[in-house]
């Protein structure tokens, strides 16, 4: 266990559905990340939150909407997705101060868009 | 922009042999180089890292070397075991929190 949990672990949704992915970290970190992992791009950074503020958005389509209500929780809200959005979505966290900034990953949510 | 090339994409070794994975990067400001191991059904796990002021770091059967002049770094696994079978990712960070990852290497250790 890395101290980062994600729910659900598997999700199947239609293109017209709305769903949310949840991430929680128990490490006392203050930065959190969403990554997309697919066969085309093994680890693609989507969003970065530091101290609950979004500091990076890597040109992600607006059908993905992140939310960081506090330093321990991160959500990814999904709506009107496309089949090519099917992938493993990974959450990570790190400490955003000092030189020790290793990222710890959760187990991921396997998303299938039908 | 940042770019990390990782080779090979797949690597098959006999149990007990060594495995070597190489990565090259383009950003001369890069100062932190972690390696992650991802097993089936799990997220990537940090296994070893190296900072730019060090040329080599070892932890039991795994070691990482860094050549800042040539902008490449490598992961070495000695005395491989079946449980070393996984996908390995290198990464680099220049500033802030953003890591740029290589494309991954699928390692298969044959008993």
Short mmCIF file of C-alpha atoms in Angstrom, two decimals:
data_model
loop_
_atom_site.label_atom_id
_atom_site.label_comp_id
_atom_site.label_asym_id
_atom_site.label_seq_id
_atom_site.Cartn_x
_atom_site.Cartn_y
_atom_site.Cartn_z
CA UNK A 1 0.00 0.00 0.00
CA UNK A 2 1.36 3.41 -0.98
CA UNK A 3 -1.01 5.54 1.13
CA UNK A 4 -2.93 6.66 -1.96
CA UNK A 5 -6.33 5.08 -2.57
CA UNK A 6 -8.59 5.36 -5.60
CA UNK A 7 -12.24 4.48 -6.13
CA UNK A 8 -13.76 2.91 -8.02
CA UNK A 9 -11.11 0.48 -9.27
CA UNK A 10 -13.14 -0.30 -12.40
CA UNK A 11 -15.77 1.80 -14.18
CA UNK A 12 -17.80 1.23 -17.33
CA UNK A 13 -19.78 4.18 -18.59
CA UNK A 14 -21.67 5.23 -21.68
CA UNK A 15 -20.80 8.34 -23.64
CA UNK A 16 -23.75 10.26 -22.20
CA UNK A 17 -23.12 9.38 -18.57
CA UNK A 18 -21.64 11.53 -15.84
CA UNK A 19 -19.34 9.90 -13.30
CA UNK A 20 -16.59 10.87 -10.87
CA UNK A 21 -13.30 9.29 -9.89
CA UNK A 22 -12.07 9.75 -6.35
CA UNK A 23 -8.55 9.81 -4.92
CA UNK A 24 -7.52 10.08 -1.28
CA UNK A 25 -4.01 10.30 0.15
CA UNK A 26 -3.04 9.53 3.74
CA UNK A 27 0.54 10.77 3.53
CA UNK A 28 0.17 14.39 4.60
CA UNK A 29 1.18 15.58 1.13
CA UNK A 30 0.07 18.90 -0.31
CA UNK A 31 0.29 18.24 -4.05
CA UNK A 32 -1.88 15.83 -6.06
CA UNK A 33 -1.90 14.72 -9.68
CA UNK A 34 -4.07 13.00 -12.29
CA UNK A 35 -2.37 10.89 -14.96
CA UNK A 36 -3.81 8.99 -17.90
CA UNK A 37 -2.19 5.69 -18.83
CA UNK A 38 -2.95 4.08 -22.17
CA UNK A 39 -1.16 2.01 -24.78
CA UNK A 40 -0.49 5.18 -26.84
CA UNK A 41 1.00 7.28 -24.02
CA UNK A 42 2.08 5.24 -21.03
CA UNK A 43 2.07 8.05 -18.42
CA UNK A 44 0.47 11.29 -19.49
CA UNK A 45 0.11 14.09 -16.94
CA UNK A 46 -3.36 15.65 -16.94
CA UNK A 47 -3.62 17.95 -13.92
CA UNK A 48 -1.51 19.12 -10.99
CA UNK A 49 -2.85 20.64 -7.78
CA UNK A 50 -0.57 22.27 -5.24
CA UNK A 51 -2.01 23.51 -1.97
CA UNK A 52 -5.47 22.89 -3.45
CA UNK A 53 -4.87 25.20 -6.40
CA UNK A 54 -4.62 23.94 -9.94
CA UNK A 55 -1.13 24.76 -11.15
CA UNK A 56 -1.07 22.79 -14.38
CA UNK A 57 -3.58 21.68 -16.96
CA UNK A 58 -1.93 19.77 -19.77
CA UNK A 59 -4.35 20.73 -22.55
CA UNK A 60 -6.94 18.29 -21.29
CA UNK A 61 -10.41 18.40 -22.93
CA UNK A 62 -13.11 20.08 -20.90
CA UNK A 63 -15.05 16.81 -20.61
CA UNK A 64 -12.56 16.08 -17.79
CA UNK A 65 -13.08 18.38 -14.81
CA UNK A 66 -10.84 18.08 -11.72
CA UNK A 67 -11.74 19.16 -8.21
CA UNK A 68 -9.50 19.39 -5.14
CA UNK A 69 -11.60 20.32 -2.08
CA UNK A 70 -8.68 19.82 0.34
CA UNK A 71 -5.12 18.56 0.33
CA UNK A 72 -6.17 14.94 0.97
CA UNK A 73 -8.84 14.51 -1.71
CA UNK A 74 -8.88 14.81 -5.46
CA UNK A 75 -11.74 14.15 -7.86
CA UNK A 76 -11.99 13.80 -11.61
CA UNK A 77 -15.48 14.50 -12.93
CA UNK A 78 -16.28 12.89 -16.26
CA UNK A 79 -19.03 13.78 -18.74
CA UNK A 80 -19.77 13.00 -22.39
CA UNK A 81 -16.60 10.98 -22.77
CA UNK A 82 -15.43 9.33 -25.98
CA UNK A 83 -14.35 5.69 -26.47
CA UNK A 84 -10.73 6.88 -26.86
CA UNK A 85 -10.88 8.11 -23.26
CA UNK A 86 -10.85 4.48 -22.12
CA UNK A 87 -7.66 4.10 -20.09
CA UNK A 88 -6.22 3.63 -16.63
CA UNK A 89 -6.49 6.85 -14.63
CA UNK A 90 -3.84 7.20 -11.97
CA UNK A 91 -3.74 9.57 -9.03
CA UNK A 92 -0.48 10.53 -7.30
CA UNK A 93 0.59 12.77 -4.44
CA UNK A 94 3.80 14.39 -3.26
CA UNK A 95 5.13 16.96 -0.85
CA UNK A 96 5.40 20.34 -2.52
CA UNK A 97 8.19 21.75 -0.38
CA UNK A 98 11.87 21.06 0.04
CA UNK A 99 13.91 18.60 -1.94
CA UNK A 100 11.95 15.46 -1.04
CA UNK A 101 9.20 15.49 -3.63
CA UNK A 102 8.78 11.84 -4.62
CA UNK A 103 5.42 11.04 -6.17
CA UNK A 104 3.40 8.15 -4.79
CA UNK A 105 0.78 6.57 -7.04
CA UNK A 106 -2.55 4.99 -6.29
CA UNK A 107 -3.66 1.70 -7.94
CA UNK A 108 -5.67 3.48 -10.63
CA UNK A 109 -9.21 3.35 -11.98
CA UNK A 110 -9.68 1.27 -15.13
CA UNK A 111 -12.21 3.24 -17.21
CA UNK A 112 -14.06 1.80 -20.18
CA UNK A 113 -16.25 4.11 -22.28
CA UNK A 114 -18.82 2.31 -24.38
CA UNK B 1 9.96 20.87 -24.31
CA UNK B 2 11.00 17.99 -22.09
CA UNK B 3 11.48 14.61 -23.70
CA UNK B 4 12.56 11.26 -22.26
CA UNK B 5 13.47 8.34 -24.49
CA UNK B 6 13.52 4.87 -22.91
CA UNK B 7 15.01 1.69 -24.39
CA UNK B 8 14.34 -1.11 -24.88
CA UNK B 9 10.54 -1.25 -24.91
CA UNK B 10 10.63 -4.96 -24.03
CA UNK B 11 13.34 -7.01 -22.37
CA UNK B 12 13.39 -10.75 -21.78
CA UNK B 13 16.10 -12.20 -19.53
CA UNK B 14 16.86 -15.54 -17.95
CA UNK B 15 16.48 -15.74 -14.20
CA UNK B 16 19.79 -14.85 -12.57
CA UNK B 17 20.98 -12.69 -15.45
CA UNK B 18 21.23 -8.89 -15.35
CA UNK B 19 18.82 -6.43 -16.94
CA UNK B 20 19.72 -2.92 -18.07
CA UNK B 21 17.29 -0.18 -19.12
CA UNK B 22 18.53 3.11 -20.55
CA UNK B 23 16.94 6.55 -20.73
CA UNK B 24 18.02 9.78 -22.36
CA UNK B 25 16.66 13.23 -21.66
CA UNK B 26 16.91 16.61 -23.34
CA UNK B 27 16.51 19.22 -20.58
CA UNK B 28 19.92 20.19 -19.20
CA UNK B 29 18.20 21.63 -16.11
CA UNK B 30 16.92 18.18 -15.07
CA UNK B 31 18.10 17.38 -11.55
CA UNK B 32 16.04 14.43 -10.31
CA UNK B 33 15.67 11.01 -11.94
CA UNK B 34 13.32 8.42 -10.39
CA UNK B 35 12.57 4.89 -11.56
CA UNK B 36 9.18 3.30 -11.10
CA UNK B 37 8.08 -0.34 -11.27
CA UNK B 38 4.50 -1.15 -12.25
CA UNK B 39 3.14 -4.63 -11.65
CA UNK B 40 -0.05 -5.90 -13.23
CA UNK B 41 -3.13 -4.29 -11.71
CA UNK B 42 -1.16 -1.79 -9.64
CA UNK B 43 0.03 1.78 -9.91
CA UNK B 44 3.70 2.63 -10.47
CA UNK B 45 5.88 2.24 -7.37
CA UNK B 46 9.08 4.22 -6.81
CA UNK B 47 12.00 1.78 -6.55
CA UNK B 48 15.06 4.01 -6.71
CA UNK B 49 15.98 7.57 -7.60
CA UNK B 50 19.08 9.64 -8.15
CA UNK B 51 19.80 13.34 -7.96
CA UNK B 52 22.06 15.27 -10.27
CA UNK B 53 24.90 15.65 -7.78
CA UNK B 54 25.45 11.87 -7.67
CA UNK B 55 26.74 9.58 -10.41
CA UNK B 56 25.62 6.24 -9.05
CA UNK B 57 23.28 4.85 -6.40
CA UNK B 58 22.73 1.26 -5.34
CA UNK B 59 20.04 -0.49 -3.32
CA UNK B 60 20.55 -4.25 -3.00
CA UNK B 61 20.06 -5.73 -6.49
CA UNK B 62 19.16 -2.50 -8.23
CA UNK B 63 21.42 0.38 -9.16
CA UNK B 64 21.07 3.55 -11.16
CA UNK B 65 23.82 5.45 -12.96
CA UNK B 66 23.67 9.01 -14.25
CA UNK B 67 25.80 10.71 -16.90
CA UNK B 68 24.81 14.37 -16.89
CA UNK B 69 27.21 15.29 -19.68
CA UNK B 70 25.67 12.77 -22.05
CA UNK B 71 22.18 13.29 -20.57
CA UNK B 72 21.46 9.65 -19.97
CA UNK B 73 20.75 7.44 -16.99
CA UNK B 74 20.33 3.71 -16.60
CA UNK B 75 18.71 1.14 -14.32
CA UNK B 76 20.61 -2.06 -13.59
CA UNK B 77 18.97 -5.10 -12.02
CA UNK B 78 21.34 -7.92 -11.07
CA UNK B 79 20.50 -11.56 -10.27
CA UNK B 80 17.02 -11.13 -11.71
CA UNK B 81 14.14 -13.06 -10.20
CA UNK B 82 10.66 -13.83 -11.58
CA UNK B 83 9.16 -11.19 -9.26
CA UNK B 84 11.21 -8.56 -11.10
CA UNK B 85 8.87 -9.07 -14.09
CA UNK B 86 6.98 -5.79 -14.52
CA UNK B 87 6.92 -2.57 -16.53
CA UNK B 88 9.63 -0.10 -15.54
CA UNK B 89 9.43 3.65 -16.14
CA UNK B 90 12.19 6.22 -15.94
CA UNK B 91 11.38 9.88 -15.35
CA UNK B 92 13.05 13.23 -14.97
CA UNK B 93 12.21 16.50 -13.27
CA UNK B 94 13.74 19.88 -13.95
CA UNK B 95 11.84 22.19 -11.62
CA UNK B 96 8.62 22.23 -9.66
CA UNK B 97 6.57 19.07 -9.36
CA UNK B 98 6.22 17.93 -12.95
CA UNK B 99 7.76 14.59 -13.87
CA UNK B 100 8.28 13.61 -17.50
CA UNK B 101 8.15 9.84 -18.00
CA UNK B 102 9.77 7.55 -20.52
CA UNK B 103 7.68 5.17 -22.59
CA UNK B 104 8.25 2.19 -20.29
CA UNK B 105 10.09 -1.14 -20.57
CA UNK B 106 8.28 -4.42 -20.15
CA UNK B 107 10.69 -6.81 -18.41
CA UNK B 108 10.06 -10.54 -18.43
CA UNK B 109 12.25 -12.77 -16.28
CA UNK B 110 12.06 -16.38 -17.44
CA UNK B 111 12.56 -19.05 -14.80
#
